[in-house]
XYZ file of C-alpha atoms in Angstrom:
497
model
C -14.330 -21.340 16.045
C -15.774 -20.125 19.335
C -19.004 -18.161 19.395
C -20.515 -15.891 21.992
C -23.831 -16.747 23.569
C -25.260 -13.455 22.370
C -24.464 -11.448 19.200
C -22.773 -8.094 19.811
C -21.579 -5.131 17.765
C -18.433 -3.130 18.505
C -18.257 0.583 17.600
C -14.772 1.536 16.370
C -13.733 5.109 15.473
C -11.861 5.300 12.186
C -8.792 6.711 13.922
C -8.452 3.809 16.400
C -5.910 1.732 14.481
C -4.161 0.691 17.701
C -7.220 -1.338 18.712
C -7.526 -2.945 15.280
C -5.535 -6.107 15.935
C -7.241 -7.113 19.188
C -10.628 -6.437 17.569
C -9.625 -8.513 14.542
C -8.617 -11.386 16.844
C -11.992 -11.178 18.622
C -13.807 -11.140 15.259
C -11.815 -14.195 14.126
C -12.616 -16.153 17.299
C -16.271 -15.090 17.681
C -18.330 -15.420 14.494
C -21.313 -13.624 16.079
C -19.399 -10.399 16.731
C -19.952 -7.480 14.319
C -18.057 -4.191 13.995
C -19.167 -0.703 12.924
C -16.272 1.506 11.792
C -16.831 5.262 11.727
C -15.487 6.960 8.615
C -15.285 10.654 7.781
C -17.560 11.798 4.973
C -16.703 14.391 2.316
C -16.875 17.153 4.970
C -14.381 15.473 7.310
C -10.713 16.464 6.968
C -9.329 14.365 9.830
C -5.825 13.106 8.856
C -6.091 10.278 11.399
C -9.072 8.706 9.604
C -7.919 5.186 8.683
C -11.354 3.597 8.304
C -10.620 2.169 4.849
C -7.373 0.597 6.074
C -9.101 -0.907 9.115
C -11.917 -2.348 6.988
C -9.422 -3.824 4.519
C -7.496 -5.550 7.326
C -10.680 -7.153 8.655
C -11.556 -8.339 5.175
C -8.054 -9.764 4.706
C -8.496 -11.523 8.059
C -11.378 -13.360 6.350
C -14.104 -11.741 8.445
C -17.395 -12.101 6.573
C -18.548 -8.914 4.832
C -21.948 -8.988 6.546
C -20.193 -8.515 9.923
C -18.225 -5.399 8.855
C -20.157 -2.111 8.648
C -19.130 1.496 7.947
C -20.938 4.553 9.331
C -20.051 7.877 7.675
C -19.944 10.978 9.889
C -18.701 14.550 9.531
C -16.471 14.319 12.630
C -14.775 11.264 14.135
C -14.472 12.741 17.637
C -17.095 14.224 19.957
C -19.963 13.502 17.601
C -22.252 11.102 19.449
C -25.570 12.403 18.150
C -24.602 12.158 14.493
C -23.063 8.727 15.114
C -26.291 7.444 16.689
C -28.267 8.631 13.652
C -25.764 6.997 11.276
C -26.023 3.692 13.174
C -29.828 3.860 13.122
C -29.672 4.341 9.363
C -27.379 1.334 9.056
C -29.784 -0.795 11.094
C -32.557 0.025 8.626
C -30.400 -1.400 5.836
C -28.665 -4.319 7.562
C -29.200 -6.835 10.305
C -26.903 -5.681 13.107
C -26.919 -6.997 16.718
C -28.673 -4.698 19.175
C -26.158 -5.056 22.013
C -23.336 -2.533 21.573
C -19.929 -2.949 23.214
C -17.149 -0.435 23.784
C -13.902 0.007 21.893
C -11.982 -1.874 24.591
C -14.070 -5.016 24.102
C -11.492 -6.530 21.726
C -8.727 -6.146 24.296
C -10.958 -7.633 27.014
C -12.021 -10.500 24.778
C -8.431 -11.512 24.022
C -7.494 -11.239 27.704
C -10.325 -13.547 28.723
C -10.380 -16.002 25.816
C -6.847 -16.387 24.464
C -5.989 -20.070 24.094
C -3.707 -22.240 21.982
C -6.656 -22.759 19.647
C -7.254 -19.003 19.328
C -3.555 -18.437 18.575
C -3.755 -20.936 15.726
C -6.905 -19.229 14.451
C -5.284 -15.785 14.280
C -2.088 -17.217 12.760
C -4.173 -18.800 10.016
C -6.280 -15.664 9.544
C -3.159 -13.499 9.273
C -1.470 -15.967 6.906
C 1.948 -15.999 8.554
C 2.940 -19.436 7.264
C 4.826 -19.011 3.984
C 5.133 -21.681 1.299
C 8.528 -22.695 -0.111
C 8.407 -20.165 -2.951
C 7.604 -17.320 -0.562
C 10.389 -18.368 1.809
C 12.824 -18.428 -1.110
C 11.737 -14.909 -2.102
C 12.195 -13.665 1.485
C 15.663 -15.208 1.572
C 16.621 -13.557 -1.736
C 15.276 -10.202 -0.524
C 17.346 -10.452 2.677
C 20.453 -11.356 0.674
C 19.841 -8.310 -1.557
C 19.867 -6.137 1.573
C 22.951 -7.830 3.015
C 20.864 -9.121 5.960
C 21.663 -12.515 7.562
C 19.139 -15.210 6.640
C 19.728 -17.249 9.798
C 21.649 -17.156 13.068
C 21.502 -17.595 16.824
C 20.224 -14.331 18.286
C 18.184 -11.550 16.691
C 16.941 -8.342 18.342
C 14.111 -6.480 16.588
C 13.622 -2.856 17.685
C 10.270 -1.302 16.743
C 10.161 2.357 15.719
C 7.038 4.466 16.292
C 6.294 7.990 15.024
C 2.490 8.030 14.878
C 2.389 10.669 17.636
C 4.384 13.153 15.555
C 2.001 12.452 12.684
C -0.911 13.727 14.795
C -2.069 10.573 16.579
C -2.235 10.073 20.342
C 0.774 9.344 22.598
C 3.562 11.423 21.074
C 5.428 10.662 24.317
C 5.806 7.066 23.106
C 7.427 8.002 19.816
C 10.907 6.641 19.243
C 14.051 8.335 20.517
C 16.901 8.136 18.008
C 19.392 8.639 20.804
C 17.644 6.005 22.937
C 17.808 3.574 20.016
C 21.539 4.280 19.758
C 21.945 3.613 23.495
C 20.315 0.182 23.182
C 22.164 -0.872 20.034
C 25.575 0.308 21.267
C 25.171 -1.840 24.351
C 23.537 -4.862 22.683
C 25.459 -5.126 19.411
C 28.011 -7.672 20.660
C 25.284 -9.818 22.207
C 23.371 -10.466 18.968
C 24.100 -11.824 15.504
C 21.845 -9.126 14.062
C 19.752 -6.153 15.188
C 16.848 -4.933 13.028
C 15.182 -1.529 13.301
C 11.661 -1.881 11.907
C 8.318 -0.050 11.930
C 7.992 3.671 11.142
C 10.816 5.443 9.297
C 10.391 8.678 11.198
C 8.848 12.119 10.892
C 10.891 14.408 8.679
C 9.963 17.324 6.396
C 11.616 20.182 4.575
C 10.881 22.370 7.625
C 14.056 21.050 9.214
C 16.246 22.727 6.589
C 15.397 26.087 8.171
C 17.859 27.457 10.652
C 18.105 25.177 13.643
C 18.490 21.697 12.192
C 20.581 21.612 9.042
C 21.211 18.272 7.370
C 22.138 17.640 3.750
C 19.477 14.930 3.491
C 16.968 16.264 5.997
C 13.995 15.385 3.783
C 14.895 11.684 3.667
C 12.825 10.034 6.355
C 14.691 7.430 8.347
C 18.173 8.693 7.550
C 18.896 8.858 11.298
C 18.483 5.074 11.540
C 20.733 4.626 8.497
C 23.370 6.728 10.242
C 23.114 4.716 13.467
C 23.515 1.449 11.533
C 26.425 2.749 9.460
C 28.343 4.139 12.436
C 27.920 1.108 14.685
C 28.690 -1.342 11.874
C 31.883 0.618 11.184
C 32.816 0.457 14.871
C 32.334 -3.331 15.163
C 33.856 -4.009 11.746
C 30.957 -6.000 10.309
C 27.297 -5.546 9.307
C 25.134 -6.404 12.310
C 22.659 -3.486 12.453
C 20.040 -3.019 9.726
C 17.387 -0.387 9.073
C 14.339 -2.107 7.535
C 11.763 0.518 8.578
C 8.799 0.562 6.164
C 10.386 -2.219 4.123
C 6.970 -2.841 2.574
C 7.496 0.279 0.432
C 10.744 -1.027 -1.077
C 10.575 -0.246 -4.812
C 14.070 -1.502 -5.622
C 13.382 -5.213 -5.339
C 11.469 -7.653 -7.521
C 11.364 -10.150 -4.648
C 9.158 -8.176 -2.230
C 5.886 -8.745 -4.091
C 6.652 -12.475 -4.510
C 6.053 -13.003 -0.780
C 3.438 -10.205 -0.496
C 5.863 -8.168 1.602
C 4.278 -5.024 0.169
C 0.984 -5.818 1.954
C 0.096 -5.703 5.627
C -0.537 -9.444 5.799
C 2.648 -10.168 3.886
C 4.683 -8.145 6.388
C 3.944 -10.765 9.045
C 5.672 -13.398 6.917
C 9.056 -11.680 7.351
C 8.827 -11.804 11.143
C 7.727 -15.441 10.966
C 10.765 -16.140 8.773
C 13.018 -14.573 11.403
C 11.270 -16.588 14.124
C 11.942 -19.876 12.336
C 15.481 -19.127 11.087
C 17.024 -17.670 14.257
C 17.299 -19.655 17.485
C 16.191 -16.727 19.663
C 14.280 -13.631 18.532
C 13.264 -10.746 20.791
C 10.966 -7.828 19.900
C 11.196 -4.531 21.818
C 9.361 -1.232 21.436
C 6.896 1.145 23.033
C 3.281 0.059 23.485
C 1.706 -0.370 20.059
C -0.734 -2.457 18.068
C 2.110 -3.887 15.983
C 3.674 -5.446 19.060
C 0.282 -6.837 20.090
C 0.268 -8.743 16.794
C 3.769 -10.108 17.388
C 2.683 -11.388 20.814
C -0.537 -12.978 19.572
C 1.418 -14.736 16.815
C 3.562 -16.345 19.493
C 6.765 -14.269 19.398
C 8.749 -13.000 22.386
C 7.739 -9.381 23.040
C 8.512 -6.733 25.636
C 6.866 -3.332 25.379
C 7.797 -0.186 27.259
C 5.748 2.594 28.807
C 6.158 4.941 31.740
C 4.608 4.524 35.171
C 1.115 6.022 35.099
C 0.959 5.925 31.301
C -2.318 7.181 29.874
C -4.246 4.052 28.792
C -1.679 1.730 30.341
C -4.222 -0.166 32.435
C -6.116 -1.202 29.306
C -3.251 -3.354 28.030
C -2.256 -4.499 31.530
C -5.178 -6.902 31.101
C -2.832 -8.874 28.847
C -0.058 -9.125 31.427
C 0.011 -7.724 34.974
C -3.734 -7.980 35.663
C -4.589 -11.045 33.575
C -4.291 -13.688 36.292
C -6.736 -11.762 38.461
C -9.206 -11.363 35.579
C -9.088 -15.067 34.678
C -9.243 -16.095 38.323
C -12.432 -14.089 38.816
C -13.910 -15.840 35.758
C -13.024 -19.230 37.258
C -10.581 -20.209 34.496
C -7.955 -22.611 35.838
C -4.238 -21.949 35.467
C -3.911 -25.123 33.404
C -6.383 -23.799 30.835
C -4.629 -20.443 30.400
C -2.193 -19.529 27.636
C 0.215 -16.648 28.170
C -0.408 -14.012 25.492
C 3.251 -13.023 25.668
C 2.684 -9.262 25.576
C 4.935 -8.392 28.509
C 5.752 -4.864 29.650
C 8.404 -2.959 31.531
C 7.599 0.319 33.266
C 10.063 3.176 32.883
C 10.742 5.924 35.376
C 11.669 8.393 32.632
C 10.794 8.427 28.933
C 13.713 8.565 26.456
C 12.566 11.522 24.317
C 12.788 15.103 25.516
C 9.156 15.693 24.536
C 8.184 12.610 26.546
C 10.025 13.906 29.622
C 8.374 17.315 29.234
C 4.886 15.791 29.011
C 5.635 13.507 31.978
C 6.451 16.577 34.061
C 3.304 18.379 32.895
C 1.176 15.378 33.820
C 2.899 15.116 37.222
C 2.057 18.773 37.895
C -1.612 18.131 37.075
C -1.742 15.012 39.290
C -0.152 16.889 42.217
C -2.502 19.865 41.929
C -5.656 17.730 41.515
C -4.716 15.321 44.314
C -4.020 18.115 46.797
C -7.282 19.871 45.939
C -9.546 16.812 46.148
C -7.899 15.258 49.190
C -8.136 18.694 50.824
C -11.924 18.875 50.439
C -13.913 19.427 53.614
C -16.129 16.695 55.064
C -19.291 18.064 53.434
C -17.766 17.962 49.947
C -16.448 14.416 50.450
C -19.827 13.227 51.720
C -21.437 14.659 48.585
C -19.072 12.590 46.420
C -20.007 9.464 48.392
C -23.733 10.250 48.045
C -23.452 10.564 44.255
C -21.466 7.331 44.115
C -24.139 5.432 46.050
C -26.847 6.668 43.666
C -24.792 5.659 40.637
C -23.893 2.227 41.984
C -27.412 1.409 43.093
C -28.419 2.020 39.491
C -25.550 0.011 37.980
C -25.380 -2.629 40.732
C -21.649 -3.068 40.222
C -20.189 -2.581 43.717
C -19.764 -5.275 46.342
C -20.214 -4.427 49.999
C -17.366 -2.315 51.376
C -16.689 -0.336 54.543
C -17.391 3.392 54.689
C -13.647 4.036 54.883
C -12.985 1.909 51.780
C -15.842 3.617 49.947
C -14.402 7.050 50.718
C -10.908 6.011 49.556
C -12.275 4.555 46.332
C -14.504 7.548 45.599
C -11.661 10.018 46.155
C -9.328 8.002 43.940
C -11.943 7.777 41.180
C -12.632 11.520 41.435
C -8.895 12.256 41.171
C -8.591 9.953 38.143
C -11.578 11.586 36.431
C -10.326 15.107 37.072
C -6.775 14.268 35.952
C -8.109 12.697 32.755
C -10.276 15.749 32.133
C -7.350 18.147 32.658
C -5.066 16.070 30.414
C -7.649 16.358 27.638
C -8.249 20.074 28.229
C -4.535 20.895 28.265
C -3.877 18.532 25.341
C -1.209 16.508 27.126
C -2.284 13.466 25.078
C -2.217 15.357 21.733
C -0.047 18.476 22.255
C -0.723 21.596 20.230
C 2.882 21.560 18.952
C 2.617 18.079 17.400
C 4.329 18.398 13.971
C 1.688 16.392 12.124
C -1.025 18.862 13.097
C 0.690 21.495 10.927
C -1.004 24.359 12.776
C 2.172 26.394 13.195
C 2.279 25.937 16.971
C 5.757 26.254 18.423
C 7.398 23.497 20.459
C 8.382 25.052 23.812
C 12.068 26.022 23.954
C 12.339 24.370 27.367
C 11.935 20.943 25.715
C 15.123 21.543 23.782
C 16.992 23.428 26.470
C 16.106 21.730 29.775
C 15.884 18.006 29.037
C 18.480 15.332 28.310
C 17.748 12.947 25.465
C 17.904 9.204 26.006
C 16.976 6.503 28.524
C 17.795 6.960 32.193
C 20.560 4.646 33.374
C 18.396 2.708 35.847
C 15.724 2.113 33.189
C 18.289 1.012 30.621
C 19.893 -1.351 33.127
C 16.532 -2.953 33.896
C 15.714 -3.393 30.193
C 18.985 -5.275 29.751
C 18.788 -7.175 33.050
C 15.217 -8.344 32.515
C 15.101 -8.814 28.754
C 17.833 -7.899 26.295
C 20.958 -9.457 27.809
C 21.266 -13.208 26.988
C 21.401 -15.398 30.073
C 24.867 -16.700 29.251
C 26.385 -13.261 28.530
C 29.495 -12.665 30.643
C 31.401 -9.933 28.807
C 31.559 -6.205 29.542
C 28.945 -3.878 28.076
C 29.423 -0.474 26.540
C 27.073 2.240 27.754
C 26.940 5.641 26.066
C 26.249 8.618 28.276
C 23.108 10.669 28.045
C 23.755 14.139 26.764
C 22.347 17.605 26.338
C 21.803 18.614 22.746
C 22.853 22.237 22.400
C 21.276 24.747 20.033
C 22.707 28.057 18.938
C 19.370 29.674 18.204
C 16.046 30.303 19.857
C 12.950 29.543 17.866
C 10.255 32.212 17.688
C 6.621 32.217 16.702
C 7.533 34.254 13.621
C 10.034 31.545 12.598
C 7.363 28.872 12.935
C 4.842 30.821 10.895
C 7.331 31.433 8.113
C 7.745 27.694 7.670
C 4.062 27.021 7.002
């Protein structure tokens, strides 16, 4: 096990589950690293507080208890003063490293230190290797579900609905229609296609007026319908909905391979990896896909150009060679993490398209305003930058022209980020999981087509999904407008709460 030259402690908010896996990998590889997880106290009603779940995962990853700490606070966000006091109190009780690192440290650590040895360490920590009895139980469970236990090609599509549940990035939640587009086109190319991850966001609210379905309260029924319809069309069972399989209460086999636990879930994907000749994972950027990549599986994640937070994970793919080159790590010593991405021009959900347009409007307005500043205002930005960088000593020598370009770009980025937060583009007021009665704008339903754009879909297939030896024709379903007979009103929304 590798160790850092100096002990450090990482501060992790209890809502930051997406960072959990990279942090866990860093904790596994560096036995001097500690973590402090913020948890809401009895006065905190934040539904995104997953501190207990995060702590449990670190413990199951065999991180020593003395390196895992919990700081209770009344608010998980925007509460620096209380957090500092809570950490000071912890330091009085425990021996915690003085040097604090940011939330992104885990991502940076993996980018800079991922090796074959580290991969083996995380695979062992996450217990992906099943024994014979566990493999037999997995096989029996798959047979119960009518799922193939082996084959040539397997495509695993990851579903995400954490945004609708109130977390960040609702624009990256899964599109049912987009999923249908992919499966319709890929079904003949693969022996099996699995839909896994989140079942979906569905409540009784949808029985009111504008979205009537006999089983509208059954989460995930849309994926069942997709599988049933496509299987009927091809005349055999090739598409399977295994979303939230860990909650399966109708099988005695699940618990025999710990499939009802987070660690046990990994064993199923390892089984697929070893029993199919080629397995591909595809989904929007998420912590779950980070795990699949670190375990050594083939992964492609999607996000739009200019995605909020996209540069953070680019350290694992697009920007990694530059980072390692600057650290003097030779190409021979590097191991590809395998977390590859494809950038989309247009998001597949209507809400995603709407938020893309809102963000584009903000970027255009901010860019025009800042680039249109007079010389005095621009010089003031440069002056402040020089003061800051003399203090931090982080900038190399650059020309005055380069300095001005950089300063303007950084000012635009800061202002855009600020506006996105203020206007809640990252966590819209109409997010269903917030349950505050806010109404989704009618223009989302009425002005946007659902599904992937054709050029994006073609690139996904050209660069990833289509097998190299595939020569046959492909079926592409057209994007469509979903028509509604009613208009929702604020009174309607209030009556549902």
